[in-house]
Coordinates of C-alpha atoms and ligand atoms in Angstrom, one line a residue:
M153 CA -13.4 -33.7 -57.7
K154 CA -16.4 -35.8 -58.6
F155 CA -18.8 -37.4 -56.3
V156 CA -22.0 -39.3 -56.9
D157 CA -25.2 -37.6 -55.9
E158 CA -28.1 -40.0 -55.5
A159 CA -31.7 -40.2 -54.7
F160 CA -34.4 -42.9 -54.5
I161 CA -37.9 -42.4 -55.9
D162 CA -41.0 -44.5 -56.1
I163 CA -43.1 -44.0 -59.2
A164 CA -46.4 -45.4 -60.2
A165 CA -48.0 -45.1 -63.6
G166 CA -51.8 -44.8 -63.6
D167 CA -54.0 -47.9 -63.7
G168 CA -56.3 -48.3 -66.6
G169 CA -60.0 -47.4 -66.1
N170 CA -62.5 -50.3 -65.9
G171 CA -64.7 -51.3 -68.8
C172 CA -68.4 -50.7 -68.4
V173 CA -71.5 -52.9 -68.7
S174 CA -74.4 -51.0 -70.0
F175 CA -77.3 -51.4 -72.4
R176 CA -78.9 -48.9 -74.7
H177 CA -82.2 -47.7 -73.3
E178 CA -84.2 -45.8 -75.9
K179 CA -87.9 -45.2 -76.0
Y180 CA -89.8 -47.6 -78.4
K181 CA -86.7 -49.6 -78.9
E182 CA -86.5 -53.0 -77.3
F183 CA -83.3 -54.9 -76.9
G184 CA -81.1 -51.8 -77.4
G185 CA -77.9 -53.8 -77.2
P186 CA -74.7 -53.3 -75.3
D187 CA -73.1 -49.9 -75.2
G188 CA -70.6 -50.0 -72.3
G189 CA -67.3 -48.3 -73.3
D190 CA -63.7 -49.2 -72.5
G191 CA -61.8 -47.6 -69.6
G192 CA -59.1 -45.0 -70.4
R193 CA -55.4 -45.7 -70.3
G194 CA -53.6 -44.8 -67.1
G195 CA -51.1 -41.9 -67.3
H196 CA -47.4 -42.8 -68.1
V197 CA -44.4 -41.5 -66.2
F198 CA -41.8 -39.9 -68.4
A199 CA -38.3 -38.6 -67.5
V200 CA -36.8 -35.7 -69.5
A201 CA -33.1 -34.6 -69.4
D202 CA -33.1 -31.0 -68.4
V203 CA -29.9 -28.8 -68.8
N204 CA -31.2 -26.4 -66.1
L205 CA -30.8 -28.9 -63.3
N206 CA -27.5 -29.6 -61.6
T207 CA -28.2 -32.1 -58.9
L208 CA -30.8 -34.7 -57.8
I209 CA -31.5 -33.0 -54.5
D210 CA -35.1 -32.1 -55.4
Y211 CA -35.9 -35.8 -55.4
R212 CA -34.9 -36.1 -51.8
Y213 CA -37.7 -33.7 -51.0
S214 CA -40.3 -35.4 -53.1
R215 CA -40.0 -39.2 -53.3
R216 CA -43.4 -40.4 -54.6
H217 CA -44.5 -39.6 -58.1
D218 CA -47.9 -41.0 -59.3
A219 CA -49.6 -40.5 -62.7
K220 CA -53.4 -40.4 -62.8
R221 CA -55.5 -43.4 -63.4
G222 CA -57.7 -43.7 -66.5
E223 CA -61.4 -43.0 -66.2
H224 CA -63.8 -45.8 -66.2
G225 CA -65.8 -46.5 -69.4
K226 CA -69.5 -45.3 -69.4
G227 CA -72.7 -46.2 -71.1
S228 CA -73.8 -44.8 -74.5
D229 CA -70.5 -46.0 -76.1
M230 CA -68.5 -43.6 -74.0
F231 CA -64.8 -44.5 -73.5
G232 CA -63.1 -43.3 -70.3
A233 CA -60.5 -40.5 -70.8
A234 CA -56.8 -41.4 -70.4
G235 CA -55.2 -40.4 -67.2
D236 CA -52.8 -37.5 -67.3
D237 CA -49.1 -38.4 -67.8
I238 CA -46.4 -36.9 -65.7
T239 CA -42.9 -35.9 -66.7
L240 CA -40.1 -35.9 -64.2
R241 CA -37.2 -33.4 -65.0
M242 CA -33.8 -34.8 -64.3
P243 CA -30.3 -33.4 -64.9
V244 CA -28.4 -34.5 -68.0
G245 CA -26.2 -37.5 -67.1
T246 CA -28.7 -39.1 -64.6
I247 CA -28.5 -42.8 -64.5
I248 CA -31.8 -44.5 -63.6
S249 CA -31.6 -48.0 -62.2
D250 CA -33.9 -50.4 -60.5
A251 CA -33.5 -49.8 -56.7
E252 CA -33.9 -53.5 -55.8
T253 CA -31.8 -55.3 -58.5
G254 CA -29.4 -52.5 -59.3
E255 CA -30.0 -53.1 -63.0
V256 CA -29.5 -49.9 -65.1
L257 CA -32.7 -49.1 -67.0
H258 CA -31.8 -45.8 -68.7
E259 CA -29.2 -43.1 -68.9
L260 CA -30.2 -39.6 -69.8
L261 CA -27.4 -38.4 -72.0
T262 CA -28.9 -35.9 -74.4
P263 CA -30.5 -32.6 -73.4
G264 CA -34.2 -32.7 -74.0
E265 CA -34.2 -36.6 -74.3
V266 CA -37.6 -38.0 -73.1
I267 CA -38.0 -41.6 -72.0
T268 CA -40.9 -43.6 -70.6
I269 CA -40.0 -44.9 -67.1
A270 CA -43.3 -46.4 -66.2
K271 CA -46.2 -47.3 -68.6
G272 CA -49.8 -46.6 -67.7
G273 CA -52.1 -49.6 -67.7
D274 CA -54.5 -50.1 -70.6
G275 CA -58.2 -49.5 -70.0
G276 CA -60.4 -52.5 -69.5
Y277 CA -63.0 -53.6 -72.1
G278 CA -66.6 -52.5 -71.9
N279 CA -69.4 -55.0 -72.8
L280 CA -69.6 -53.4 -76.3
R281 CA -66.5 -55.4 -77.2
F282 CA -68.1 -58.7 -76.3
K283 CA -71.0 -58.4 -78.6
S284 CA -71.2 -61.3 -81.1
A285 CA -73.7 -63.2 -83.2
I286 CA -74.3 -65.7 -80.4
N287 CA -74.2 -63.3 -77.5
R288 CA -76.1 -60.1 -78.2
A289 CA -76.4 -59.0 -74.6
P290 CA -73.0 -59.7 -73.1
R291 CA -72.5 -58.9 -69.5
Q292 CA -68.8 -59.2 -69.5
K293 CA -66.3 -56.4 -68.9
T294 CA -62.7 -56.4 -67.8
P295 CA -61.0 -54.3 -65.2
G296 CA -58.3 -51.9 -66.2
W297 CA -54.7 -53.2 -66.3
P298 CA -52.5 -51.9 -63.5
G299 CA -49.9 -49.2 -64.2
E300 CA -46.3 -50.1 -63.8
R301 CA -44.8 -49.4 -60.3
K302 CA -41.1 -49.0 -59.8
N303 CA -38.7 -48.1 -57.1
L304 CA -35.8 -46.4 -58.8
K305 CA -32.4 -45.2 -57.9
L306 CA -31.1 -42.1 -59.6
E307 CA -27.4 -41.3 -59.7
L308 CA -25.5 -38.4 -61.1
K309 CA -21.8 -37.6 -61.1
V310 CA -21.4 -34.0 -60.0
L311 CA -18.5 -31.6 -59.8
A312 CA -18.1 -29.0 -57.1
D313 CA -19.2 -25.6 -58.2
V314 CA -17.9 -23.8 -55.2
G315 CA -14.8 -24.4 -53.0
L316 CA -14.2 -23.4 -49.4
L317 CA -10.8 -22.1 -48.6
G318 CA -9.5 -21.1 -45.2
M319 CA -7.4 -21.7 -42.1
P320 CA -8.1 -24.7 -39.9
N321 CA -11.0 -24.0 -37.5
A322 CA -12.3 -21.1 -39.6
G323 CA -15.7 -22.9 -39.7
K324 CA -15.7 -24.3 -43.3
S325 CA -17.2 -27.6 -42.2
T326 CA -19.7 -25.9 -40.0
F327 CA -20.7 -23.8 -43.0
I328 CA -21.2 -26.7 -45.3
A329 CA -23.2 -28.5 -42.6
A330 CA -25.4 -25.5 -42.2
V331 CA -26.2 -25.0 -45.8
S332 CA -26.0 -28.4 -47.5
N333 CA -26.8 -32.1 -47.0
A334 CA -23.2 -32.9 -46.1
R335 CA -22.6 -33.9 -42.4
P336 CA -18.8 -33.5 -42.0
K337 CA -17.0 -33.8 -38.7
I338 CA -16.8 -30.5 -36.8
A339 CA -14.5 -29.9 -33.9
D340 CA -12.8 -27.1 -32.0
Y341 CA -9.3 -28.2 -33.0
P342 CA -7.4 -27.6 -36.2
F343 CA -7.3 -30.2 -39.0
T344 CA -10.6 -31.8 -38.2
T345 CA -11.2 -32.3 -41.9
L346 CA -8.7 -34.7 -43.4
H347 CA -10.5 -35.4 -46.7
P348 CA -12.6 -33.2 -48.9
N349 CA -16.4 -33.4 -48.5
L350 CA -18.9 -32.4 -51.1
G351 CA -22.4 -31.2 -50.2
V352 CA -25.4 -30.3 -52.3
V353 CA -27.0 -27.0 -51.5
R354 CA -30.7 -26.5 -52.3
V355 CA -31.6 -22.9 -52.8
G356 CA -35.1 -23.5 -54.0
P357 CA -37.1 -26.0 -56.1
E358 CA -34.8 -26.9 -59.1
Q359 CA -32.1 -24.6 -57.9
S360 CA -29.0 -26.2 -56.4
F361 CA -25.3 -26.2 -56.5
V362 CA -22.4 -28.3 -55.1
V363 CA -19.9 -27.1 -52.6
A364 CA -16.5 -28.6 -51.6
D365 CA -15.1 -28.4 -48.1
I366 CA -11.4 -29.1 -48.0
P367 CA -8.9 -29.4 -45.1
G368 CA -7.5 -26.2 -43.7
L369 CA -4.5 -24.5 -45.1
I370 CA -1.7 -22.8 -43.0
E371 CA 1.2 -20.6 -43.8
G372 CA 4.0 -22.7 -45.3
A373 CA 1.5 -25.3 -46.7
S374 CA 3.3 -25.1 -50.0
E375 CA 6.4 -26.4 -48.2
G376 CA 4.3 -29.2 -46.6
A377 CA 3.3 -27.5 -43.3
G378 CA 0.1 -28.8 -41.8
L379 CA -1.6 -31.1 -44.3
G380 CA 0.2 -29.4 -47.2
H381 CA -1.6 -27.8 -50.1
Q382 CA -2.3 -30.6 -52.5
F383 CA -6.0 -30.4 -51.5
L384 CA -6.2 -27.2 -53.5
R385 CA -6.4 -29.3 -56.7
H386 CA -9.9 -30.2 -55.7
L387 CA -10.9 -26.6 -56.2
Q388 CA -9.4 -26.3 -59.7
R389 CA -12.6 -26.9 -61.6
T390 CA -14.9 -24.9 -59.3
R391 CA -16.5 -21.6 -60.5
L392 CA -16.0 -19.7 -57.3
L393 CA -13.9 -19.8 -54.1
L394 CA -15.2 -18.8 -50.7
H395 CA -12.4 -17.6 -48.4
V396 CA -13.7 -18.3 -44.9
V397 CA -12.2 -16.2 -42.2
D398 CA -12.5 -16.7 -38.4
M399 CA -13.3 -13.2 -37.1
A400 CA -13.2 -14.2 -33.5
P401 CA -10.0 -16.3 -33.0
F402 CA -9.8 -18.0 -29.6
D403 CA -6.3 -16.7 -29.2
E404 CA -6.7 -12.9 -29.1
A405 CA -3.1 -12.4 -30.3
V406 CA -4.1 -13.9 -33.7
D407 CA -4.9 -11.3 -36.3
P408 CA -7.5 -12.4 -38.8
V409 CA -6.0 -10.2 -41.4
A410 CA -2.6 -11.8 -41.1
Q411 CA -4.3 -15.2 -41.4
A412 CA -6.2 -14.2 -44.4
K413 CA -3.1 -12.9 -46.1
A414 CA -1.3 -16.2 -45.4
I415 CA -4.1 -18.1 -47.2
V416 CA -3.9 -15.8 -50.2
G417 CA -0.1 -16.2 -50.3
E418 CA -0.4 -20.0 -50.3
L419 CA -3.1 -19.9 -53.0
Q420 CA -0.8 -17.8 -55.2
K421 CA 2.1 -20.1 -54.6
Y422 CA 0.0 -23.1 -55.5
D423 CA -1.4 -22.0 -58.8
A424 CA -1.9 -18.7 -60.6
Q425 CA -5.1 -19.9 -62.3
L426 CA -6.7 -20.8 -59.0
Y427 CA -5.5 -17.4 -57.6
E428 CA -7.3 -15.7 -60.4
K429 CA -10.6 -17.5 -59.9
P430 CA -13.5 -15.4 -58.6
R431 CA -13.1 -15.3 -54.8
W432 CA -15.5 -13.9 -52.2
L433 CA -14.7 -13.1 -48.6
V434 CA -16.8 -14.8 -46.0
L435 CA -16.3 -13.4 -42.5
N436 CA -17.4 -16.0 -40.1
K437 CA -18.2 -16.4 -36.4
L438 CA -19.6 -12.9 -36.2
D439 CA -22.0 -14.1 -33.5
M440 CA -19.0 -13.9 -31.2
V441 CA -18.5 -10.2 -31.9
P442 CA -20.8 -7.9 -29.9
A443 CA -23.4 -6.4 -32.3
E444 CA -22.3 -2.9 -31.7
E445 CA -18.7 -3.7 -32.7
R446 CA -19.4 -5.7 -35.8
A447 CA -19.6 -3.0 -38.4
A448 CA -16.3 -1.4 -37.3
R449 CA -14.5 -4.8 -37.1
V450 CA -15.6 -5.7 -40.6
K451 CA -14.7 -2.3 -42.0
D452 CA -11.3 -2.5 -40.4
F453 CA -10.7 -6.0 -41.7
V454 CA -11.6 -5.1 -45.3
K455 CA -9.4 -2.0 -45.1
R456 CA -6.3 -3.7 -43.8
F457 CA -6.8 -6.7 -46.1
K458 CA -7.1 -4.2 -49.0
W459 CA -10.1 -6.2 -50.2
K460 CA -12.2 -4.8 -53.1
G461 CA -14.3 -7.9 -53.9
P462 CA -17.6 -9.1 -52.4
V463 CA -17.8 -9.5 -48.6
F464 CA -20.4 -11.6 -46.7
E465 CA -20.8 -11.5 -43.0
I466 CA -22.1 -14.7 -41.5
S467 CA -22.3 -17.0 -38.5
A468 CA -22.1 -20.6 -39.7
L469 CA -23.2 -21.6 -36.2
T470 CA -26.4 -19.6 -36.0
R471 CA -26.8 -19.5 -39.8
E472 CA -27.1 -15.7 -39.7
G473 CA -26.3 -14.3 -43.1
C474 CA -26.0 -17.7 -44.8
E475 CA -29.2 -17.4 -46.8
P476 CA -28.3 -14.3 -48.8
L477 CA -24.8 -15.8 -49.3
I478 CA -26.1 -19.0 -50.9
R479 CA -28.6 -17.1 -53.0
S480 CA -25.7 -15.0 -54.4
I481 CA -23.6 -18.1 -55.0
Y482 CA -26.4 -19.7 -56.9
Q483 CA -26.8 -16.7 -59.1
H484 CA -23.1 -16.6 -59.8
V485 CA -22.9 -20.3 -60.6
K486 CA -26.0 -20.1 -62.8
T487 CA -24.6 -17.2 -64.8
Q488 CA -21.2 -18.9 -65.2
Q489 CA -22.9 -22.1 -66.4
Q490 CA -24.8 -20.2 -69.0
I491 CA -21.7 -18.5 -70.2
E492 CA -19.9 -21.8 -70.4
A493 CA -22.7 -23.5 -72.2
G494 CA -23.0 -20.8 -74.9
P495 CA -26.2 -19.9 -76.7
Q496 CA -28.7 -22.7 -76.1
E497 CA -30.8 -24.1 -78.9
V498 CA -34.4 -23.5 -77.9
D499 CA -37.1 -26.0 -78.9
P500 CA -39.4 -23.8 -81.0
R501 CA -42.4 -25.4 -79.3
F502 CA -41.4 -23.7 -76.1
V503 CA -40.5 -20.3 -77.4
D504 CA -42.4 -17.6 -75.4
L505 CA -44.0 -15.4 -77.9
G506 CA -44.4 -12.6 -75.4
D507 CA -46.8 -9.7 -75.8
G508 CA -46.0 -9.0 -79.5
P509 CA -43.4 -6.9 -81.2
D510 CA -41.4 -4.3 -79.3
P511 CA -42.8 -0.9 -80.2
T512 CA -39.3 0.6 -79.9
D513 CA -38.0 -1.7 -82.6
P514 CA -37.3 0.4 -85.8
R515 CA -38.9 -2.3 -88.0
F516 CA -42.1 -1.6 -86.1
A517 CA -42.3 2.0 -87.3
R518 CA -41.5 0.9 -90.8
G519 CA -44.6 -1.4 -90.7
D520 CA -42.5 -4.5 -91.2
F521 CA -44.6 -6.1 -88.4
E522 CA -48.1 -7.0 -88.9
Ligands
GTP286 N1 -19.2 -19.2 -32.4 C1 -19.0 -19.8 -33.6 N2 -18.3 -20.9 -33.7 C2 -18.2 -21.5 -34.9 C3 -18.7 -20.9 -36.1 N3 -18.4 -21.7 -37.1 C4 -17.6 -22.7 -36.6 N4 -17.5 -22.6 -35.3 C5 -16.8 -23.5 -34.4 O1 -15.4 -23.5 -34.8 C6 -14.8 -24.8 -34.6 C7 -14.2 -25.2 -35.9 O2 -15.2 -25.4 -36.9 P1 -15.0 -26.4 -38.2 O3 -16.2 -26.2 -39.0 O4 -14.6 -27.7 -37.8 O5 -13.8 -25.6 -38.8 P2 -13.0 -26.0 -40.2 O6 -12.7 -24.8 -40.9 O7 -13.8 -27.1 -40.9 O8 -11.7 -26.7 -39.6 P3 -10.7 -27.8 -40.2 O9 -11.5 -28.9 -40.7 O10 -9.8 -28.1 -39.1 O11 -9.9 -27.1 -41.3 C8 -16.0 -25.6 -34.1 O12 -15.8 -25.7 -32.7 C9 -17.2 -24.9 -34.5 O13 -18.3 -25.2 -33.7 C10 -19.5 -19.7 -35.9 O14 -20.1 -19.1 -36.9 N5 -19.6 -19.2 -34.6
MG287 MG1 -13.3 -28.9 -41.4

């Protein structure tokens, strides 16, 4: 399932520095002549397509991006220094358009591709430039040109990395609302979620992944019970499934283990490949279980469910345990992505040369290294 992640940013390239009016002042030398230098160019704003980024969520946290202005020109023929450029890193596939007109300006398609999204203004002319045979002492100068300013819309089609699986009311939507930017409907009755929702989870700067919340499944879904199981197709291209279990069902006669087994049964009936996907157990609503009973309750669940995979204990409501879970998910997603992408070509300019040869390398002993 694809959805469009978007962000709006305001960028400003640097203004050019102003030109300078100045005259040479040297001892014993009259009419020294003009020596006011030009202003420096303002910094440009570039965008680079970076394979390490998955979403645009960082741009929702930092909207304004300004490059530095150029320095003003000075006397003694000194030109102002150019303002520093800035480079904004964006995921491959980002479409950059004018936020007001909607016109598409660029599409970042190739990893490593760099484009200029706002040009810095040129520096103004100092009076040195205006010297001529008829005007030997010009007092003109020009101000720097303004840098380009733009309001941009960024768009990226993203696929879900992680899918949530579970009974109605297990707390899937509460979880996605707790950890992502999605704001799905949450209610204490089954089948609150009728359509899949995607949310972007930000783990840290430049670290994010996408999670899909789908309607709940019930036993018999493969025969059409509840909302059926056709929603599972949205999870097919994910890299990880989170099986969310309600550990404190309202009806005490309901056994969470039986519920969890029913979900796994439906998954297996739907598609063997989906069943084989990495799946983690997320035991939810643990805030409802008295602290002293939690460990035993979890242990009993894992034992009766005969579960050998990863287990996370959380409360989507209080967010307890959510932080370590999303960190682990991010690590998993990142590792999977790297495996899928295969060995990356590294730009030789960015290769880290480290601290020199490894002394345990046999070539080192043979003196093959300098
Ligand atoms: N106490 C407690 N209540 C929770 C927790 N997580 C969810 N709930 C409550 O459980 C109810 C169901 O939550 P939802 O997030 O809508 O459940 P869902 O799995 O998305 O349900 P469907 O969309 O119907 O499949 C709501 O009343 C939530 O407030 C939790 O960790 N602790
Ligand atoms: Mg829901």
